[in-house]
Tab-separated table of C-alpha atoms in Angstrom:
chain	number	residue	atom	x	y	z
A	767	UNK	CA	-55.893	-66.346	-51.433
A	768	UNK	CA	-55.066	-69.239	-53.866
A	769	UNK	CA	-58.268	-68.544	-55.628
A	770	UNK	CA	-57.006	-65.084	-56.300
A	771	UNK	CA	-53.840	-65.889	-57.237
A	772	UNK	CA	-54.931	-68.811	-59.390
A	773	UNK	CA	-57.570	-66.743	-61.501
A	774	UNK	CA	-55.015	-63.720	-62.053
A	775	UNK	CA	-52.285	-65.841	-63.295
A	776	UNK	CA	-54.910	-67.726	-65.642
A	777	UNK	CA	-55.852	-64.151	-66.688
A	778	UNK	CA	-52.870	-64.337	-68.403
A	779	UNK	CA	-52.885	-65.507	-72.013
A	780	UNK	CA	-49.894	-67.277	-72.089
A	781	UNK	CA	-50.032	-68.562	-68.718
A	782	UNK	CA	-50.427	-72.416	-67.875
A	783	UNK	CA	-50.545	-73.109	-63.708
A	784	UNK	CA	-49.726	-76.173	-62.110
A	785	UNK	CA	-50.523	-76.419	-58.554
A	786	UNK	CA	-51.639	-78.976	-55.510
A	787	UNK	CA	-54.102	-78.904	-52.596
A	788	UNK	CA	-54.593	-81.656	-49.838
A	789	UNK	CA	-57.114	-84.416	-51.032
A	790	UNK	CA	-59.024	-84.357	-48.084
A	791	UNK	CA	-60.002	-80.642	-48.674
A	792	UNK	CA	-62.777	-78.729	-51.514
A	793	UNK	CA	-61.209	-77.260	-54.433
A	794	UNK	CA	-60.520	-73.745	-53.718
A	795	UNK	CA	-61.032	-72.841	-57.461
A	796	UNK	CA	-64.290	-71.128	-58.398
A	797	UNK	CA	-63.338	-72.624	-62.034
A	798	UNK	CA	-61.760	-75.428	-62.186
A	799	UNK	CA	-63.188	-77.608	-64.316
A	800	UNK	CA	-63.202	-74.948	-67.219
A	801	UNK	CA	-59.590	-74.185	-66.810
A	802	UNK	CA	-58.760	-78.052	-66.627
A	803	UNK	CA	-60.879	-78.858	-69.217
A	804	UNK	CA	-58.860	-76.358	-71.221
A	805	UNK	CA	-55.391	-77.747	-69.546
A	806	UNK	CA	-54.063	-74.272	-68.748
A	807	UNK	CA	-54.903	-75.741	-65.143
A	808	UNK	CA	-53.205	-79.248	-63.670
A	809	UNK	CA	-54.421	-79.469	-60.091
A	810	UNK	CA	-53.086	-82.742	-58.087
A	811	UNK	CA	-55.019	-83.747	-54.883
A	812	UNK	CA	-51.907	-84.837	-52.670
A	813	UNK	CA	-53.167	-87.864	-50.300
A	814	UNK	CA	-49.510	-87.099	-48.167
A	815	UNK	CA	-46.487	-84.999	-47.869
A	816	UNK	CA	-43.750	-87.597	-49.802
A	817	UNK	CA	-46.566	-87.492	-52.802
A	818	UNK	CA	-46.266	-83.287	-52.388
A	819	UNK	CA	-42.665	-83.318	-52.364
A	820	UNK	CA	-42.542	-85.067	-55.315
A	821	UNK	CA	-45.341	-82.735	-57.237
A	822	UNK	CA	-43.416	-80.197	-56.144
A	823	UNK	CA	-40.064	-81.221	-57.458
A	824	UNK	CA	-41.423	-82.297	-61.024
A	825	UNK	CA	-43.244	-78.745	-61.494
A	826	UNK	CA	-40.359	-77.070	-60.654
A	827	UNK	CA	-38.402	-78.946	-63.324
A	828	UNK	CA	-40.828	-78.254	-65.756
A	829	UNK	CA	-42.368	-74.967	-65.164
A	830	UNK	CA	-40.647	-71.566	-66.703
A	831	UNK	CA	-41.448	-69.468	-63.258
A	832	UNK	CA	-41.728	-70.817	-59.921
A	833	UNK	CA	-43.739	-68.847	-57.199
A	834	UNK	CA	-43.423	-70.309	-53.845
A	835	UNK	CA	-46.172	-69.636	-51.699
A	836	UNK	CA	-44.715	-70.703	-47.952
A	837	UNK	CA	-44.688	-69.490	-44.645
A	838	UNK	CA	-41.446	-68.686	-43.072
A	839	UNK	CA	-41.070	-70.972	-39.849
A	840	UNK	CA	-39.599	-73.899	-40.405
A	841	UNK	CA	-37.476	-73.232	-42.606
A	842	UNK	CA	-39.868	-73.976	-44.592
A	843	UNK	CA	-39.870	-70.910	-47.493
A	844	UNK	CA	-35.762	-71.069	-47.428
A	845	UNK	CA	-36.039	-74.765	-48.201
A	846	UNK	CA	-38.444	-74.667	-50.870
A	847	UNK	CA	-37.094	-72.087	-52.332
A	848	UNK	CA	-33.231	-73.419	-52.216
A	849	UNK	CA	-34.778	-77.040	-53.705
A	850	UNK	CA	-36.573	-74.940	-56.625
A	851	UNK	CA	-33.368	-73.139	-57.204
A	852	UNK	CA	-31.046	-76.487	-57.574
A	853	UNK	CA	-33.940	-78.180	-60.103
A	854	UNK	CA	-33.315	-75.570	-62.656
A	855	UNK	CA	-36.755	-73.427	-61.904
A	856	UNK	CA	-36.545	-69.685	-62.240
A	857	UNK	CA	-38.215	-68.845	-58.519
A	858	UNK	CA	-40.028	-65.238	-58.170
A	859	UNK	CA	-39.055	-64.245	-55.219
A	860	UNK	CA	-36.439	-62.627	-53.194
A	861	UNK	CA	-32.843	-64.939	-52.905
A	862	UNK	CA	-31.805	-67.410	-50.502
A	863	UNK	CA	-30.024	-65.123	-48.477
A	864	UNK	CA	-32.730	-62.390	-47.894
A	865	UNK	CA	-35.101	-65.110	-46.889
A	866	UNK	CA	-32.958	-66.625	-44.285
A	867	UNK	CA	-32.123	-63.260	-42.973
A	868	UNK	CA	-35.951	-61.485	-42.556
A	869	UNK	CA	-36.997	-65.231	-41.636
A	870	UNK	CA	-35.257	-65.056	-38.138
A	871	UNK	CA	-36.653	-61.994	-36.216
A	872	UNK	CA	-33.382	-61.964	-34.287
A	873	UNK	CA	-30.947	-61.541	-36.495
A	874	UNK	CA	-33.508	-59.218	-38.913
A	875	UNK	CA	-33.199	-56.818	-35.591
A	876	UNK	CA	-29.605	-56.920	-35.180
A	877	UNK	CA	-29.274	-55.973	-38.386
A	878	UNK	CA	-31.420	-52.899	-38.392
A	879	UNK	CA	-30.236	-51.419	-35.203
A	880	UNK	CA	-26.480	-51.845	-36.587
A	881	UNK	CA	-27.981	-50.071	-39.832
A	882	UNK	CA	-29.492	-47.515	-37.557
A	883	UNK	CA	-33.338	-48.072	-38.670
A	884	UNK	CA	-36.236	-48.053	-36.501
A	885	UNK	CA	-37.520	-50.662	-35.346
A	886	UNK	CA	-38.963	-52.664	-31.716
A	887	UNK	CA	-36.141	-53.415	-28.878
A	888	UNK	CA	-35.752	-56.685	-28.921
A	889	UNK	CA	-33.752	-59.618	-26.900
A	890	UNK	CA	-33.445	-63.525	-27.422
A	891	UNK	CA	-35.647	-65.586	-24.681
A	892	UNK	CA	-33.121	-68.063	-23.643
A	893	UNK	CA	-30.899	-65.225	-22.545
A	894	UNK	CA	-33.759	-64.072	-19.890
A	895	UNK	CA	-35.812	-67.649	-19.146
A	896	UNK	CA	-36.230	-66.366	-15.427
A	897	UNK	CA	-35.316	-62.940	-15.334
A	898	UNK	CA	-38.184	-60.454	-16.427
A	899	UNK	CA	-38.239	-58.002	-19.091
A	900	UNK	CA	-37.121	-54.231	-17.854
A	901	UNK	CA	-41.311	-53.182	-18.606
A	902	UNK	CA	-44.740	-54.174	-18.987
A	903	UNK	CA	-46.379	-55.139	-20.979
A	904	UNK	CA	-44.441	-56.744	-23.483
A	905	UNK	CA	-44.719	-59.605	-25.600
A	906	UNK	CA	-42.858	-62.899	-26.909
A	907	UNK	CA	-43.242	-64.517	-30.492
A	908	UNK	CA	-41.684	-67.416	-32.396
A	909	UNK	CA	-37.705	-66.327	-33.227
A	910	UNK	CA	-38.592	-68.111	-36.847
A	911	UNK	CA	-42.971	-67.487	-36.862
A	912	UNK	CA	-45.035	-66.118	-39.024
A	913	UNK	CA	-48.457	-65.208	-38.985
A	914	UNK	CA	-48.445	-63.898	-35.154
A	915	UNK	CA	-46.861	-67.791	-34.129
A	916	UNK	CA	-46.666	-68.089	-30.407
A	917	UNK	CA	-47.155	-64.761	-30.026
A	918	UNK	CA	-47.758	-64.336	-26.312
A	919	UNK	CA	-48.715	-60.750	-24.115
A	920	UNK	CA	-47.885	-60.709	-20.603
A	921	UNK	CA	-49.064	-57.276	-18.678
A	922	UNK	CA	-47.440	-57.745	-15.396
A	923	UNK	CA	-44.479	-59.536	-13.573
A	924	UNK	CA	-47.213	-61.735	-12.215
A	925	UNK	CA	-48.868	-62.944	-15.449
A	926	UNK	CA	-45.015	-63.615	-16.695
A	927	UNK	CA	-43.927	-65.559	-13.366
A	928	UNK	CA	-47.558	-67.906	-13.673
A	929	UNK	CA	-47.487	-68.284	-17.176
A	930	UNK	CA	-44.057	-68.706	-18.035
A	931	UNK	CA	-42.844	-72.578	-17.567
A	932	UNK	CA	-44.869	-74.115	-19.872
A	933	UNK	CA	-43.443	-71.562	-22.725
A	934	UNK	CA	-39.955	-72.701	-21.385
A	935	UNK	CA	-40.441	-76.308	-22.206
A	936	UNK	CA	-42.375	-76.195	-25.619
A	937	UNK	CA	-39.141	-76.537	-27.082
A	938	UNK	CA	-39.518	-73.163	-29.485
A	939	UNK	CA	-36.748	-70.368	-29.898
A	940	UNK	CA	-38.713	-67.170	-28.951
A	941	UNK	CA	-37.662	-63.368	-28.720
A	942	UNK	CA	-39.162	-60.723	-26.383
A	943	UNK	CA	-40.434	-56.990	-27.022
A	944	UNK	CA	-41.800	-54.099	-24.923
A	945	UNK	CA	-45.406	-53.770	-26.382
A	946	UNK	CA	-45.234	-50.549	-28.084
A	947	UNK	CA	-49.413	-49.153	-27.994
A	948	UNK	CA	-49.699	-47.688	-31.698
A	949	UNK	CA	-51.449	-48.500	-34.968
A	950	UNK	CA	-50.191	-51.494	-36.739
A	951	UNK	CA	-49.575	-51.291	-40.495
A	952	UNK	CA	-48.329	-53.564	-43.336
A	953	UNK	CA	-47.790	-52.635	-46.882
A	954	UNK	CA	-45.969	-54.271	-50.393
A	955	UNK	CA	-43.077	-53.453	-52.047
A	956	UNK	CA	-42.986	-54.610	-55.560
A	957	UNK	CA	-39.152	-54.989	-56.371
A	958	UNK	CA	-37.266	-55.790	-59.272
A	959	UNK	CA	-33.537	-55.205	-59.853
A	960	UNK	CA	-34.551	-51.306	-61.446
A	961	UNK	CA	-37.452	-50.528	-59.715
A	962	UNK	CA	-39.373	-50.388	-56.299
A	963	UNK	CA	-43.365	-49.722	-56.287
A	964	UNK	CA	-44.747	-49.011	-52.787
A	965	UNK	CA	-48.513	-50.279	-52.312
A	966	UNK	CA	-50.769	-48.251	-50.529
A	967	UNK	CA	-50.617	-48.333	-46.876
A	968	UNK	CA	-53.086	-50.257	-44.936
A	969	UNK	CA	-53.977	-50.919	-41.293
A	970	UNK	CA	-53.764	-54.123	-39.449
A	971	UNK	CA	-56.648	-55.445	-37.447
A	972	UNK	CA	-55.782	-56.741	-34.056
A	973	UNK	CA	-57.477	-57.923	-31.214
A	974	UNK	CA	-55.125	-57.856	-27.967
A	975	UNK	CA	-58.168	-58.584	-25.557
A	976	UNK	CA	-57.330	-62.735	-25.545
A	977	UNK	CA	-53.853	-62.222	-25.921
A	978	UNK	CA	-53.727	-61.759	-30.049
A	979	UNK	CA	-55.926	-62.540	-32.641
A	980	UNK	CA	-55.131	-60.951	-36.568
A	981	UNK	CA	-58.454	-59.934	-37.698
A	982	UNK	CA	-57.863	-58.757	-41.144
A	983	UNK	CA	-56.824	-54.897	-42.452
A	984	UNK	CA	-57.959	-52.181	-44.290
A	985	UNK	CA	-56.241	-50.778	-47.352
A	986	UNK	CA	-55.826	-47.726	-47.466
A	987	UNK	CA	-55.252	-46.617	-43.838
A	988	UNK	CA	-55.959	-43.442	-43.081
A	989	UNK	CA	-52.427	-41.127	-42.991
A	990	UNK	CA	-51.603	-38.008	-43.046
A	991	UNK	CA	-49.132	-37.181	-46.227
A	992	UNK	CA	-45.991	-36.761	-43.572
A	993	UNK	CA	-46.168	-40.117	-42.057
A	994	UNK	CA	-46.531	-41.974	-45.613
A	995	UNK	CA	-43.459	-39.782	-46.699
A	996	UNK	CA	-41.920	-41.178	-43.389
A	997	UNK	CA	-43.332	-44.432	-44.498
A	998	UNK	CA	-41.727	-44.786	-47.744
A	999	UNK	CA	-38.561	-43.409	-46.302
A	1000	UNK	CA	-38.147	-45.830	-44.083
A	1001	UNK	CA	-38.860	-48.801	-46.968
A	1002	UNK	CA	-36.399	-47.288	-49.631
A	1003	UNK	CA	-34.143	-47.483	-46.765
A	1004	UNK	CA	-34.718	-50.807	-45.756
A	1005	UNK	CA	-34.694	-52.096	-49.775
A	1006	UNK	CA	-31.776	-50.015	-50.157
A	1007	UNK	CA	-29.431	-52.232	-47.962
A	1008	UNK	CA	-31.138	-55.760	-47.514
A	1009	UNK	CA	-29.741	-56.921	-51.148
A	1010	UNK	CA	-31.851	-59.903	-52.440
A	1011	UNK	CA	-35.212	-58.707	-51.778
A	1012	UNK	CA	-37.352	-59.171	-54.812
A	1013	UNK	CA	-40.677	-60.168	-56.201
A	1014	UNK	CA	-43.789	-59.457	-53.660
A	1015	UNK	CA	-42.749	-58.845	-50.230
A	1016	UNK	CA	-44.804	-57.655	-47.299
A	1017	UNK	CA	-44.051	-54.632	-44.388
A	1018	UNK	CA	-45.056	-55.005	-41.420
A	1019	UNK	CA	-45.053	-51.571	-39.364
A	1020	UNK	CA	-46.076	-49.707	-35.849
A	1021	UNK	CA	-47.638	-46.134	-35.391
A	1022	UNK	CA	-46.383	-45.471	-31.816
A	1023	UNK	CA	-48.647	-43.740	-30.054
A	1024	UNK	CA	-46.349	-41.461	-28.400
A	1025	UNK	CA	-44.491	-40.223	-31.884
A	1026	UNK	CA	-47.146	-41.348	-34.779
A	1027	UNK	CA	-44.646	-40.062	-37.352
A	1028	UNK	CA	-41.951	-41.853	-36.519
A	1029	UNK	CA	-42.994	-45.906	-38.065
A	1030	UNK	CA	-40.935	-48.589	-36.865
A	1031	UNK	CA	-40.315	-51.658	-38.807
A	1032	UNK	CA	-41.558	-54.709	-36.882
A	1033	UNK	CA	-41.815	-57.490	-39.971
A	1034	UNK	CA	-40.459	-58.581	-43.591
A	1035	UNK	CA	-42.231	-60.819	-45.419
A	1036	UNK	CA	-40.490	-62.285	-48.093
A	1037	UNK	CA	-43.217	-63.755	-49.597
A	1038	UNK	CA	-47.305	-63.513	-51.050
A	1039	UNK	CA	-49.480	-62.316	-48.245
A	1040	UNK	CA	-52.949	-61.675	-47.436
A	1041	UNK	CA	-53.298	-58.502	-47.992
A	1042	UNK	CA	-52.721	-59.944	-51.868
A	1043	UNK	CA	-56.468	-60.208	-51.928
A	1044	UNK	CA	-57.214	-56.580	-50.431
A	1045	UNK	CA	-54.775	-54.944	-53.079
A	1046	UNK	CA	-56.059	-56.586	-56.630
A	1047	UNK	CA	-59.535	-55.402	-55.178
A	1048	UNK	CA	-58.320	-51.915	-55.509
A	1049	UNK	CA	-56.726	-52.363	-58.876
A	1050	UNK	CA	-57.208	-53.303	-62.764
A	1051	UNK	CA	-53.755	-54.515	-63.272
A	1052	UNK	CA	-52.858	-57.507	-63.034
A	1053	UNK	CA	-50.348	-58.260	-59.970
A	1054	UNK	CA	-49.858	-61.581	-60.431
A	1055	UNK	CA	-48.399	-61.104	-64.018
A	1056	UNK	CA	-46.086	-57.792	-62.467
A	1057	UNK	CA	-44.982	-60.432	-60.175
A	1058	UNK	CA	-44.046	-63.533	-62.039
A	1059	UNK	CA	-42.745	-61.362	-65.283
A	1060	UNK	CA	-40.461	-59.201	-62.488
A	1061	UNK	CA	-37.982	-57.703	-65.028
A	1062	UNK	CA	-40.843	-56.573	-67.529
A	1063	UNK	CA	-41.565	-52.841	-67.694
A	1064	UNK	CA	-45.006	-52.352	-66.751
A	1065	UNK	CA	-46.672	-48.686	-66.056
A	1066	UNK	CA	-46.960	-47.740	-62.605
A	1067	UNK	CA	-49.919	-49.450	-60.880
A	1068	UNK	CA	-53.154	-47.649	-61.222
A	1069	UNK	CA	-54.708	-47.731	-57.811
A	1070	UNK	CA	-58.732	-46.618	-57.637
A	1071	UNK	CA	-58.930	-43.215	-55.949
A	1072	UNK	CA	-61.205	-43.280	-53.268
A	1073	UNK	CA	-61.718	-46.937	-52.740
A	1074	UNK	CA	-61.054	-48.972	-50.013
A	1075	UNK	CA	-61.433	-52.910	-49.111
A	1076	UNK	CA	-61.769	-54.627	-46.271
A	1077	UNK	CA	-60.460	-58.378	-45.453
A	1078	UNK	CA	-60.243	-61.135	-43.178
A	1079	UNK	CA	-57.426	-63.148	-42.237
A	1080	UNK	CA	-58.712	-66.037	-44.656
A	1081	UNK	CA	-58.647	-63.484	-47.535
A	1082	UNK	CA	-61.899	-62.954	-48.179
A	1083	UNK	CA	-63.167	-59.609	-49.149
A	1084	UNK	CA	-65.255	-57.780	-46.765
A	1085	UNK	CA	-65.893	-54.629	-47.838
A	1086	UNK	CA	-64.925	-52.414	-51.332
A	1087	UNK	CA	-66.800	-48.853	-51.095
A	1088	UNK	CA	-65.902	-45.183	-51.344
A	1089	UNK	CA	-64.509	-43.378	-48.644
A	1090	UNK	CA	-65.410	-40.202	-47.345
């Protein structure tokens, strides 16, 4: 995904990147000695984290955008962000507040159900360490993951009783859910402060025989024009009163099985994801420049009719052909 993102923002003619990768690790840049050679690309090998921090802190100082690329638990997206914020950078992104709020899956579902949006039951762990959810199956993540993190299916009471006590003493704020059967989907909404752009739909890969494993997606999924009207309902309505949103930020959605046009919101991600590298497959436009010049007018996106891609969970492409 960096490679992407690097080579579309380098695509852009008045574009300079600075960026770091851990020492230890190959470049991740198909072309990086051209671009270096040309010093539109600085890339520091960081040997530690107080030598990343401090990369970090002088090319936010010095650059005119700052696009955080960071996973939610942690804190870790809220604090790089805030840290950008207070050393003068202008950060693409959505605001401090918007992060913190979508961050915690808690408090992201008490604020839907107040709002009345659909979305996955959901209670707080420590209120029910002993006491067993009301069905089966259901399933407990990380309050503050990302990425699936600690995501954990139980089918029965049994399974729950046996595997429970070492979850209770990893030391990690989880929620639980009723596992809804239905067909996982994630899209992007492209916001700015005048204008929303919905991505196309696609469908999330997952393997629930070990428990869960993300295996990728598929963009486009393939939707009947009622649920993607549903679909894009249910985002405008979402965008419409979580203020702060903005930049690139990721859906994360459930078919139910028993009402398939009815979505329910599971995830936001406030943040790049890696469906980035499905979506610029199906494009000529350049999303990395939409989303570091946010408050440009751009035409909409043209998206390549009967296309679809393929992609792993490392980003990597597995498949662009025509559909049927």
């Amino acid at each position: 995904m960096l490679d992407a993102v690097i080579t579309d923002l380098l695509a852009i003619p008045d574009c300079n990147v600075m960026t770091c990768v851990d020492a230890h690790l190959p470049t991740p840049f198909r072309q990086t000695k051209h671009w270096e050679q040309e010093q539109r690309l600085q890339v520091k090998r960081i040997k530690g984290p107080e030598e990343e921090t401090h990369f970090f802190e002088n090319a936010c100082r010095q650059a005119d955008v700052a696009w955080i690329i960071a996973p939610e638990f942690d804190d870790i997206l809220h604090l790089r962000t805030e840290r950008a914020i207070a050393l003068g950078a202008l950060v693409s992104g959505s605001d401090l507040n918007a992060i913190k709020l979508t961050a915690d899956k808690w408090r992201l579902f008490e604020f839907l159900n107040k709002q009345c949006l659909p979305t996955v039951s959901t209670s707080l762990f420590e209120c029910l360490p002993s006491v067993p959810p009301e069905s089966w199956p259901c399933v407990i993540k990380h309050r503050y993951g990302a990425g699936g993190l600690g995501l954990t299916y139980f089918e029965s009471l049994e399974d729950w009783m046996e595997r429970l006590p070492p979850i209770q003493n990893d030391g990690f704020d989880y929620i639980v859910q009723p596992f809804v059967p239905g067909t996982m989907l994630s899209t992007v909404v492209l916001i700015n402060s005048q204008h929303r752009e919905i991505f196309p739909v696609g469908e999330q890969k997952i393997c629930w025989q070990s428990g869960f494993k993300y295996q990728g997606g598929l963009i486009p999924a393939d939707l009947n024009t009622d649920v993607l009207r549903s679909i894009e309902k249910l985002l405008q309505s979402v965008c419409e009163v979580i203020p702060g949103l903005s930049g690139y930020v990721g859906f994360d959605l459930l078919l139910p099985d028993v009402d398939p046009a009815a979505p329910l919101l599971m995830e936001i991600n406030p943040r790049l994801t890696t469906s980035y590298t499905g979506y610029r497959q199906l494009t000529s436009d350049n999303l990395a420049e939409r989303i570091i010049k946010s408050e440009t007018e751009f035409p909409l996106i043209s998206w390549q009719e009967g296309q679809s891609v393929e992609f792993r969970p490392d980003g990597s492409v597995l498949l662009n052909q025509m559909r049927n």
